[in-house]
Amino acid sequence: MPAESEGSANEVSLLADDVPDAAVSPGDEPTVSLVEIEPGLAVLFADQSPVGFDVIPFEMMSPHASKGLTDKLAVASGVGNLAAQGAQSAINARGLVRLAPETLRALKTARPMTSAGWNLGSLVTGKGKIAASVRWAPVTGAQTASILSALGPAAALLALQVHLASISRRIDENVELTRDVLRAVHEDQWATLLGLHETTMRAVREAQAAGTVNDHIYSAIATRDPDLRKQRLLFRSFVSGHIKALDTDGPSRRAHVQKNVEQILADAHGMLMAEWSWYRSQVLRASHISRDEANAVENERLLAELVADTHREHTRAMDEVAGLLTDLERQCRLIAELPAERSLPFTAKRQNIRDTIAMAEALAERVASLRNHVHAQPAPLDPPLTAFPEAVPDEVLRILRWIVPGDQPLLAIADVNLDRLVGDDAYLGVTPEQFFISAQSAVRKQGIIEREFPLADLRYVRFRERDKRGPVLDVITTEENIRLTFDDWAGKGQGLDDTRRLANLLAAAMNLPEAERRTDPLLTGNLRDATRPSVPPKNVGVLPR
């Protein structure tokens, strides 16, 4: 199991042949097959491994268990009969292939050519060369579900191989800055964290060299189990505290980051070290159990439960730290755009906000890599519809990039006035799922959006032009009647065209759900029913007499 680094040759790209529903003759069927059994990890079936990239072999199993797994995989996947269809030699499960995160993102929108229930495409090496034609089944497809179901107890052995393919991945590359922060903030925990990290990494290297997890290798891990669990629980509690503190309004979120940015970075990095040390120990334990062939039958349920619990707990922990780092990076980037302090408190000094962003980004990128995800940021905003007397100020779009809800594209933005006794300049923005209204000072000085409304709650839109003045826009939702006005620039020419189109955009989202519709016999012409007393429906306002 070769260790991996950033941009590893073990990561390959899969290009979908984008010609759906085309006929493929049996003679043209690829003899290389990929079955994705977890996002980003697939079993490779082939008569021989394609040239140009590494395959992560099945290992740390006895020869008997390894042969049993590969045989069951071949039968369950249906690729075993390819030899009878003209393949030169047997089609076997060769090992695991890690798909590049960019490939996973691209495949979400691909419409590939299909044949006999399989998608068709090409394997591309890290150097951009096509290594082989391939048929592949995504993790969400019926092929994968059928294979895992047919494997029975052997599914736990396959899941174990997935974990074994991950535990040697390093967590400290490219994050030396945050490692120094961790050492400074958690000086009392540093020696224990580093010791657990080095102990589990050494056990992984020894297991790779021996091809198994024997008693000599596992004993060093077993004695550290209490410390592994203690450190994991400790740093998960630190991270959970930050997640809770950031689950609030914008100003409170930003205040927590400004006060605790160094602590957040240290706790996130500490959790990564503790989590991955624990994860390695659990995977090595499972591999040690699988080696016990004398008690294989009674160990089947134990192994299945251990592998499943480890996967569930590890995924949850990594999701937590990834979410925290996403919020941290976003808040730091937002602070950098606001007219406020450009530095944050660190040990014995203040840290430039740009340096802090670099630290948060480096750690977030590493976590994304460990999860086989792309480290993505919201794209710069470029709304196709704007209603402003002049161009939208660049700083407004830069701030909104980090606070528009749900990372949605900004479809439209307008310079409006709130209809109050004392008018207040505001921004009206529209995304595919929501519209928002916020005082301009709140956006530009505080980096917050004051009010958000789902488009699904929009009931009616009225646009009214006025002589020698800007138009009026009334927006009626399930709970509010909102009146917005435009200055004189919007009363004619391009300004009027833009504001009219904005009103049309909102009007296109108007809807009245069936649950809110009402009928009355007076309008249906059924006079017999119209003479009967009617009971006002619930949720409809009726004035008392």
Coordinates of C-alpha atoms in Angstrom, one line a residue:
M1 CA 0.0 0.0 0.0
P2 CA 2.1 3.0 -1.2
A3 CA 1.9 6.1 0.8
E4 CA 0.2 9.0 -0.9
S5 CA 1.0 12.6 -1.3
E6 CA -0.7 15.6 -2.9
G7 CA -1.2 15.0 -6.6
S8 CA -0.4 11.3 -6.1
A9 CA -0.1 9.1 -9.1
N10 CA -2.6 6.8 -7.3
E11 CA -5.3 9.3 -8.2
V12 CA -6.6 8.8 -11.7
S13 CA -9.2 10.6 -13.8
L14 CA -12.2 9.0 -15.4
L15 CA -13.7 10.6 -18.5
A16 CA -17.3 9.7 -19.3
D17 CA -18.0 9.0 -22.9
D18 CA -20.7 11.6 -23.3
V19 CA -22.9 9.9 -25.9
P20 CA -25.9 8.4 -23.9
D21 CA -27.9 5.5 -25.1
A22 CA -25.6 4.5 -27.9
A23 CA -25.4 0.9 -29.0
V24 CA -22.1 -0.9 -28.2
S25 CA -21.4 -4.3 -29.8
P26 CA -20.2 -7.1 -27.5
G27 CA -16.9 -7.2 -29.2
D28 CA -16.2 -3.5 -28.3
E29 CA -17.0 -3.9 -24.6
P30 CA -14.0 -2.8 -22.5
T31 CA -12.3 -5.5 -20.5
V32 CA -11.4 -3.1 -17.7
S33 CA -14.2 -2.4 -15.2
L34 CA -14.4 0.0 -12.2
V35 CA -17.0 -0.5 -9.5
E36 CA -17.1 2.5 -7.1
I37 CA -17.7 1.2 -3.6
E38 CA -17.2 4.5 -1.8
P39 CA -17.0 8.0 -3.2
G40 CA -13.6 8.2 -4.8
L41 CA -12.5 4.6 -4.3
A42 CA -13.3 1.8 -6.9
V43 CA -12.4 -1.8 -7.3
L44 CA -10.5 -2.4 -10.6
F45 CA -11.4 -5.6 -12.5
A46 CA -9.0 -6.4 -15.4
D47 CA -7.0 -9.2 -17.0
Q48 CA -4.0 -7.1 -16.1
S49 CA -3.6 -3.6 -14.5
P50 CA -3.6 -0.8 -17.1
V51 CA -0.1 0.8 -17.7
G52 CA 0.4 4.3 -16.3
F53 CA -0.9 4.4 -12.8
D54 CA -0.7 2.4 -9.6
V55 CA -3.3 0.2 -8.2
I56 CA -3.7 -0.1 -4.4
P57 CA -3.5 -3.9 -3.9
F58 CA -5.6 -5.9 -1.5
E59 CA -3.4 -6.7 1.4
M60 CA -3.0 -7.5 5.1
M61 CA -5.2 -10.5 4.5
S62 CA -4.3 -14.2 4.4
P63 CA -3.9 -15.7 0.9
H64 CA -7.1 -17.7 1.5
A65 CA -9.1 -14.6 2.5
S66 CA -7.7 -12.6 -0.4
K67 CA -8.6 -15.2 -2.9
G68 CA -12.1 -15.6 -1.4
L69 CA -12.7 -11.9 -1.6
T70 CA -11.5 -11.5 -5.2
D71 CA -13.5 -14.6 -6.4
K72 CA -16.7 -13.3 -4.7
L73 CA -16.2 -9.8 -6.2
A74 CA -15.8 -11.3 -9.7
V75 CA -19.0 -13.4 -9.4
A76 CA -21.0 -10.6 -7.7
S77 CA -20.0 -8.0 -10.3
G78 CA -20.7 -10.3 -13.3
V79 CA -17.3 -9.5 -14.8
G80 CA -16.1 -13.1 -14.4
N81 CA -17.9 -14.2 -17.6
L82 CA -16.1 -11.7 -19.7
A83 CA -13.4 -14.3 -20.3
A84 CA -16.0 -16.4 -22.0
Q85 CA -16.8 -13.5 -24.3
G86 CA -13.4 -13.2 -25.8
A87 CA -11.0 -12.0 -23.0
Q88 CA -7.5 -13.4 -23.3
S89 CA -7.3 -14.3 -19.6
A90 CA -9.3 -14.2 -16.4
I91 CA -10.8 -11.0 -15.3
N92 CA -9.8 -10.5 -11.7
A93 CA -10.2 -7.9 -9.0
R94 CA -6.8 -6.3 -9.1
G95 CA -7.2 -3.8 -6.2
L96 CA -8.4 -0.3 -5.5
V97 CA -8.1 2.8 -7.6
R98 CA -8.5 6.3 -6.1
L99 CA -10.4 8.7 -8.4
A100 CA -9.3 12.3 -8.4
P101 CA -11.8 14.7 -6.5
E102 CA -12.1 16.7 -9.7
T103 CA -13.3 13.6 -11.5
L104 CA -16.0 13.0 -8.9
R105 CA -17.3 16.5 -9.2
A106 CA -17.4 16.3 -13.1
L107 CA -19.2 12.9 -13.0
K108 CA -22.1 14.4 -11.1
T109 CA -23.2 16.2 -14.2
A110 CA -22.0 13.7 -16.9
R111 CA -24.4 11.9 -19.1
P112 CA -22.3 8.9 -20.1
M113 CA -22.8 6.3 -22.8
T114 CA -24.3 3.2 -21.3
S115 CA -24.2 -0.5 -22.2
A116 CA -25.9 -3.4 -20.4
G117 CA -26.4 -1.2 -17.3
W118 CA -22.8 0.0 -17.2
N119 CA -21.4 3.5 -17.9
L120 CA -18.6 3.7 -20.5
G121 CA -15.5 6.0 -20.3
S122 CA -11.8 6.2 -20.3
L123 CA -9.2 6.0 -17.6
V124 CA -6.7 8.9 -17.7
T125 CA -3.4 8.8 -15.8
G126 CA -2.0 11.7 -13.7
K127 CA 0.0 12.8 -16.8
G128 CA -3.1 13.1 -18.9
K129 CA -2.7 10.0 -21.0
I130 CA -5.6 7.6 -21.7
A131 CA -4.6 4.3 -20.1
A132 CA -7.6 2.2 -21.0
S133 CA -11.2 2.1 -22.0
V134 CA -13.4 1.2 -19.1
R135 CA -16.9 0.4 -18.0
W136 CA -17.8 1.8 -14.6
A137 CA -20.5 1.8 -12.0
P138 CA -21.0 4.7 -9.7
V139 CA -21.4 4.3 -5.9
T140 CA -25.0 5.3 -6.1
G141 CA -25.8 2.9 -9.0
A142 CA -27.7 -0.4 -8.9
Q143 CA -24.6 -2.3 -9.9
T144 CA -22.7 -1.3 -6.8
A145 CA -25.7 -2.0 -4.5
S146 CA -26.1 -5.4 -6.1
I147 CA -22.4 -6.3 -5.7
L148 CA -22.3 -5.3 -2.0
S149 CA -25.5 -7.3 -1.3
A150 CA -24.1 -10.4 -3.1
L151 CA -20.8 -10.3 -1.2
G152 CA -22.5 -11.1 2.1
P153 CA -20.0 -11.3 5.0
A154 CA -17.2 -10.6 2.5
A155 CA -18.5 -7.0 2.2
A156 CA -16.8 -6.3 5.6
L157 CA -13.4 -7.5 4.2
L158 CA -13.9 -5.2 1.2
A159 CA -14.8 -2.3 3.4
L160 CA -11.7 -3.0 5.5
Q161 CA -9.6 -2.8 2.3
V162 CA -11.1 0.7 1.7
H163 CA -9.9 1.8 5.1
L164 CA -6.5 0.2 4.7
A165 CA -6.1 2.3 1.5
S166 CA -6.5 5.4 3.6
I167 CA -4.7 5.1 6.8
S168 CA -1.2 5.8 5.5
R169 CA -2.2 9.2 4.1
R170 CA -0.3 11.9 6.0
I171 CA -2.2 14.7 7.7
D172 CA 0.7 17.1 8.4
E173 CA 1.7 18.0 4.8
N174 CA 1.4 21.7 3.9
V175 CA 0.2 22.6 7.4
E176 CA 3.4 23.3 9.3
L177 CA 2.2 26.7 10.3
T178 CA -0.9 25.4 12.1
R179 CA 1.2 22.6 13.6
D180 CA 3.3 25.3 15.3
V181 CA 0.1 26.9 16.5
L182 CA -1.1 23.6 17.9
R183 CA 2.2 23.1 19.8
A184 CA 2.0 26.6 21.3
V185 CA -1.7 26.5 22.3
H186 CA -1.8 22.9 23.5
E187 CA 1.6 22.5 24.9
D188 CA 0.3 20.1 27.6
Q189 CA -1.3 17.8 25.0
W190 CA 1.4 18.0 22.3
A191 CA 3.7 15.2 23.5
T192 CA 0.7 12.8 23.8
L193 CA -0.7 13.7 20.4
L194 CA 2.6 13.4 18.7
G195 CA 3.4 10.1 20.4
L196 CA 0.1 8.5 19.3
H197 CA 0.5 9.8 15.8
E198 CA 4.0 8.3 15.5
T199 CA 3.0 5.0 17.2
T200 CA 0.1 4.4 14.8
M201 CA 2.1 5.5 11.7
R202 CA 4.9 3.1 12.7
A203 CA 2.4 0.2 13.1
V204 CA 1.1 1.0 9.6
R205 CA 4.6 0.9 8.1
E206 CA 5.4 -2.4 9.9
A207 CA 2.1 -4.0 8.7
Q208 CA 2.8 -2.9 5.1
A209 CA 6.3 -4.5 5.4
A210 CA 5.0 -7.7 6.9
G211 CA 1.9 -7.9 4.7
T212 CA -0.2 -8.6 7.8
V213 CA -1.1 -7.2 11.3
N214 CA 0.3 -9.9 13.6
D215 CA 0.3 -9.9 17.4
H216 CA 3.8 -8.2 17.5
I217 CA 2.5 -5.2 15.5
Y218 CA -0.9 -4.9 17.1
S219 CA 0.3 -5.1 20.7
A220 CA 1.9 -1.7 20.5
I221 CA -1.5 -0.2 19.4
A222 CA -3.6 -2.1 21.9
T223 CA -1.8 -0.7 24.9
R224 CA -2.5 2.9 23.8
D225 CA -6.2 2.4 23.3
P226 CA -7.3 4.5 26.4
D227 CA -5.0 7.4 25.3
L228 CA -6.3 7.2 21.7
R229 CA -9.9 7.5 22.9
K230 CA -9.2 10.2 25.4
Q231 CA -7.4 12.5 23.0
R232 CA -10.1 11.9 20.3
L233 CA -12.9 12.8 22.7
L234 CA -11.0 15.8 24.1
F235 CA -10.4 17.5 20.8
R236 CA -13.8 16.6 19.4
S237 CA -15.3 18.4 22.4
F238 CA -13.1 21.5 21.5
V239 CA -14.3 21.4 17.9
S240 CA -17.9 20.9 18.9
G241 CA -17.7 24.0 21.1
H242 CA -16.5 26.1 18.2
I243 CA -19.2 24.7 15.9
K244 CA -21.8 25.7 18.5
A245 CA -20.4 29.1 19.0
L246 CA -20.4 29.8 15.2
D247 CA -24.0 28.6 14.8
T248 CA -25.4 32.0 15.4
D249 CA -25.9 35.5 13.8
G250 CA -23.2 37.1 11.7
P251 CA -21.8 39.6 14.2
S252 CA -21.5 36.9 16.9
R253 CA -19.8 34.5 14.5
R254 CA -17.3 37.0 13.5
A255 CA -16.6 38.1 17.1
H256 CA -15.9 34.5 18.0
V257 CA -13.4 34.1 15.1
Q258 CA -11.7 37.4 15.9
K259 CA -11.2 36.4 19.6
N260 CA -10.4 32.7 19.1
V261 CA -8.9 32.2 15.7
E262 CA -5.7 30.8 17.0
Q263 CA -7.6 28.4 19.3
I264 CA -9.8 27.2 16.4
L265 CA -6.8 26.4 14.2
A266 CA -5.0 24.6 17.1
D267 CA -8.1 22.6 18.0
A268 CA -8.9 21.6 14.4
H269 CA -5.3 20.4 13.8
G270 CA -5.3 18.6 17.1
M271 CA -8.5 16.9 16.3
L272 CA -7.1 15.8 13.0
M273 CA -4.1 14.2 14.7
A274 CA -6.2 12.6 17.4
E275 CA -8.9 11.4 14.9
W276 CA -6.5 9.8 12.5
S277 CA -4.5 8.1 15.2
W278 CA -7.7 6.5 16.5
Y279 CA -8.8 5.7 13.0
R280 CA -5.6 3.9 12.1
S281 CA -5.8 1.9 15.4
Q282 CA -9.3 0.8 14.6
V283 CA -8.5 -0.3 11.1
L284 CA -5.4 -2.2 12.2
R285 CA -7.5 -3.9 14.9
A286 CA -10.0 -5.0 12.2
S287 CA -7.2 -6.3 10.1
H288 CA -5.8 -8.2 13.1
I289 CA -9.2 -9.8 13.7
S290 CA -9.6 -10.8 10.0
R291 CA -6.3 -12.7 10.3
D292 CA -7.9 -15.1 12.9
E293 CA -9.1 -17.7 10.5
A294 CA -9.5 -20.3 13.2
N295 CA -12.5 -18.3 14.5
A296 CA -13.5 -16.8 11.2
V297 CA -17.3 -17.7 11.5
E298 CA -17.8 -16.1 14.9
N299 CA -15.6 -13.1 13.9
E300 CA -17.7 -12.3 10.9
R301 CA -20.3 -10.3 12.8
L302 CA -17.6 -8.7 15.0
L303 CA -15.6 -7.6 12.0
A304 CA -18.7 -6.3 10.2
E305 CA -19.8 -4.2 13.2
L306 CA -16.3 -2.9 13.9
V307 CA -15.7 -1.8 10.3
A308 CA -19.2 -0.2 10.0
D309 CA -18.9 1.7 13.3
T310 CA -15.4 2.9 12.5
H311 CA -16.5 4.2 9.1
R312 CA -19.6 6.0 10.5
E313 CA -17.7 7.6 13.4
H314 CA -14.7 8.6 11.3
T315 CA -17.0 10.1 8.6
R316 CA -18.9 12.1 11.2
A317 CA -15.7 13.5 12.8
M318 CA -14.2 14.5 9.5
D319 CA -17.5 16.2 8.5
E320 CA -17.4 18.2 11.7
V321 CA -13.8 19.5 11.3
A322 CA -14.4 20.2 7.6
G323 CA -17.5 22.3 8.4
L324 CA -15.6 24.2 11.1
L325 CA -12.7 25.0 8.8
T326 CA -15.1 26.1 6.0
D327 CA -16.7 28.5 8.4
L328 CA -13.4 29.7 9.7
E329 CA -11.9 30.4 6.3
R330 CA -15.1 32.1 5.2
Q331 CA -15.2 34.4 8.2
C332 CA -11.5 35.3 7.8
R333 CA -12.0 36.2 4.2
L334 CA -15.0 38.3 5.1
I335 CA -13.1 40.1 7.8
A336 CA -10.4 40.9 5.2
E337 CA -13.0 42.7 3.0
L338 CA -14.6 44.8 5.8
P339 CA -13.4 48.2 6.8
A340 CA -12.1 47.1 10.2
E341 CA -9.0 45.6 11.8
R342 CA -6.7 43.8 9.3
S343 CA -5.1 41.6 12.0
L344 CA -6.1 39.0 14.5
P345 CA -4.8 38.2 18.0
F346 CA -2.2 35.4 18.1
T347 CA 0.2 34.2 20.8
A348 CA 2.3 37.2 22.0
K349 CA 1.5 39.2 18.8
R350 CA -1.1 40.0 16.2
Q351 CA -1.3 38.1 13.0
N352 CA -2.0 39.7 9.6
I353 CA -5.4 38.6 8.3
R354 CA -3.9 37.5 5.0
D355 CA -1.5 35.2 6.9
T356 CA -4.4 33.8 8.9
I357 CA -6.4 33.1 5.8
A358 CA -3.4 31.2 4.3
M359 CA -3.2 29.0 7.5
A360 CA -7.0 28.3 7.5
E361 CA -6.9 27.5 3.8
A362 CA -3.9 25.1 4.0
L363 CA -5.6 23.2 6.8
A364 CA -9.0 23.1 4.9
E365 CA -7.3 21.9 1.8
R366 CA -5.6 19.1 3.6
V367 CA -8.9 18.0 5.2
A368 CA -10.6 18.1 1.8
S369 CA -7.8 15.9 0.4
L370 CA -8.2 13.4 3.2
R371 CA -11.9 13.2 2.5
N372 CA -11.2 12.9 -1.3
H373 CA -13.1 16.1 -1.9
V374 CA -12.2 19.2 -3.9
H375 CA -11.5 22.2 -1.7
A376 CA -14.0 24.6 -3.2
Q377 CA -14.8 28.2 -2.5
P378 CA -17.8 30.3 -3.6
A379 CA -17.2 31.7 -7.0
P380 CA -16.8 35.5 -7.4
L381 CA -20.2 37.0 -7.9
D382 CA -21.2 38.3 -11.3
P383 CA -24.9 38.8 -11.4
P384 CA -26.4 38.9 -14.9
L385 CA -29.1 41.5 -13.8
T386 CA -28.2 44.6 -11.9
A387 CA -30.3 47.7 -11.2
F388 CA -28.0 50.5 -10.1
P389 CA -27.5 54.1 -11.1
E390 CA -24.0 53.1 -12.0
A391 CA -22.0 49.9 -11.8
V392 CA -22.3 47.7 -8.7
P393 CA -19.5 48.6 -6.3
D394 CA -16.8 45.9 -6.4
E395 CA -16.4 45.8 -2.7
V396 CA -20.2 45.0 -2.3
L397 CA -19.8 41.9 -4.6
R398 CA -16.6 40.8 -2.7
I399 CA -18.4 41.0 0.6
L400 CA -21.6 39.3 -0.6
R401 CA -19.5 36.4 -2.0
W402 CA -18.9 35.2 1.6
I403 CA -22.4 35.9 3.0
V404 CA -24.9 35.0 0.2
P405 CA -26.8 32.0 1.7
G406 CA -26.1 28.5 0.5
D407 CA -23.2 29.4 -1.9
Q408 CA -25.9 30.1 -4.5
P409 CA -25.2 32.2 -7.6
L410 CA -26.4 35.8 -7.4
L411 CA -29.0 36.2 -10.2
A412 CA -29.8 39.9 -9.5
I413 CA -29.0 42.8 -7.2
A414 CA -30.6 46.2 -7.0
D415 CA -30.1 49.5 -5.2
V416 CA -33.4 50.1 -3.4
N417 CA -34.9 52.2 -0.6
L418 CA -36.8 50.7 2.3
D419 CA -40.3 52.3 2.6
R420 CA -40.0 53.7 6.1
L421 CA -40.7 57.0 7.8
V422 CA -37.0 57.7 7.3
G423 CA -35.9 56.0 4.1
D424 CA -32.9 53.7 4.3
D425 CA -30.7 52.6 1.4
A426 CA -30.8 48.9 0.9
Y427 CA -29.8 46.0 -1.4
L428 CA -32.3 43.6 -2.9
G429 CA -30.7 40.4 -4.1
V430 CA -32.1 37.3 -5.8
T431 CA -30.7 33.8 -5.9
P432 CA -32.2 30.6 -7.4
E433 CA -33.8 29.8 -4.1
Q434 CA -34.1 33.0 -2.1
F435 CA -34.3 36.7 -2.2
F436 CA -32.8 39.0 0.5
I437 CA -33.1 42.6 1.6
S438 CA -30.5 44.3 3.8
A439 CA -29.5 47.9 4.6
Q440 CA -26.5 48.9 2.7
S441 CA -24.6 49.8 5.8
A442 CA -25.2 46.4 7.3
V443 CA -23.6 44.7 4.3
R444 CA -20.7 47.1 3.8
K445 CA -19.8 47.7 7.4
Q446 CA -20.9 44.6 9.3
G447 CA -20.9 41.9 6.5
I448 CA -24.4 40.7 7.3
I449 CA -27.6 40.2 5.3
E450 CA -30.5 41.3 7.6
R451 CA -33.5 39.4 6.0
E452 CA -33.8 36.4 3.8
F453 CA -36.9 35.0 2.2
P454 CA -37.4 31.7 0.4
L455 CA -38.8 32.2 -3.1
A456 CA -41.3 29.5 -2.3
D457 CA -42.9 32.0 0.2
L458 CA -43.4 34.6 -2.5
R459 CA -47.1 35.1 -3.2
Y460 CA -47.5 38.3 -5.2
V461 CA -45.3 41.0 -6.9
R462 CA -46.6 44.4 -8.0
F463 CA -44.5 46.9 -10.0
R464 CA -45.8 50.4 -10.4
E465 CA -44.3 53.3 -12.4
R466 CA -44.6 56.9 -11.2
D467 CA -44.4 60.1 -13.1
K468 CA -41.0 61.9 -12.7
R469 CA -40.0 59.5 -9.9
G470 CA -38.6 56.0 -9.5
P471 CA -41.0 53.0 -9.5
V472 CA -42.4 51.2 -6.5
L473 CA -42.0 47.5 -6.0
D474 CA -44.4 45.7 -3.6
V475 CA -43.4 42.1 -2.6
I476 CA -46.0 40.0 -0.7
T477 CA -44.8 36.9 1.1
T478 CA -46.6 34.5 3.4
E479 CA -45.8 36.7 6.4
E480 CA -45.0 40.2 5.2
N481 CA -46.0 43.0 2.8
I482 CA -42.8 44.7 1.7
R483 CA -42.7 48.0 -0.2
L484 CA -39.5 49.1 -1.9
T485 CA -38.9 52.2 -3.9
F486 CA -36.3 53.3 -6.4
D487 CA -34.6 56.7 -6.8
D488 CA -35.3 58.9 -9.9
W489 CA -32.6 57.2 -12.0
A490 CA -34.9 54.1 -12.2
G491 CA -37.8 56.1 -13.7
K492 CA -36.7 56.1 -17.3
G493 CA -34.3 54.6 -19.9
Q494 CA -32.1 51.7 -18.9
G495 CA -32.8 52.1 -15.2
L496 CA -36.5 51.6 -15.8
D497 CA -35.8 48.6 -18.0
D498 CA -33.6 47.0 -15.4
T499 CA -36.0 47.5 -12.5
R500 CA -39.0 46.2 -14.6
R501 CA -37.0 43.1 -15.4
L502 CA -36.2 42.6 -11.7
A503 CA -39.9 42.7 -10.9
N504 CA -40.5 40.2 -13.7
L505 CA -37.8 37.9 -12.2
L506 CA -39.5 38.0 -8.8
A507 CA -43.0 37.6 -10.3
A508 CA -41.8 34.4 -12.1
A509 CA -41.4 32.8 -8.6
M510 CA -45.0 33.7 -7.5
N511 CA -46.9 30.7 -6.3
L512 CA -50.0 29.8 -4.3
P513 CA -49.7 26.3 -2.9
E514 CA -52.7 24.1 -3.0
A515 CA -53.0 24.1 0.8
E516 CA -53.6 27.9 0.7
R517 CA -56.2 27.8 -2.0
R518 CA -59.9 28.3 -1.0
T519 CA -63.2 27.7 -2.7
D520 CA -66.7 29.1 -2.0
P521 CA -70.0 28.0 -3.5
L522 CA -70.9 31.6 -4.2
L523 CA -68.2 31.6 -6.9
T524 CA -69.0 28.1 -8.2
G525 CA -72.7 28.8 -8.8
N526 CA -73.9 26.2 -6.4
L527 CA -76.6 28.3 -4.7
R528 CA -78.0 25.4 -2.7
D529 CA -74.7 25.1 -0.8
A530 CA -74.3 28.9 -0.7
T531 CA -77.3 29.2 1.7
R532 CA -75.7 27.0 4.3
P533 CA -73.6 28.6 7.1
S534 CA -69.9 28.3 6.3
V535 CA -67.1 27.7 8.7
P536 CA -64.1 29.9 8.1
P537 CA -61.1 27.8 7.2
K538 CA -58.1 27.7 9.5
N539 CA -55.3 30.1 9.0
V540 CA -57.5 32.6 7.2
G541 CA -58.0 35.9 8.9
V542 CA -61.6 36.8 9.9
L543 CA -62.4 40.0 11.6
P544 CA -64.6 39.7 14.8
R545 CA -68.0 41.5 14.6

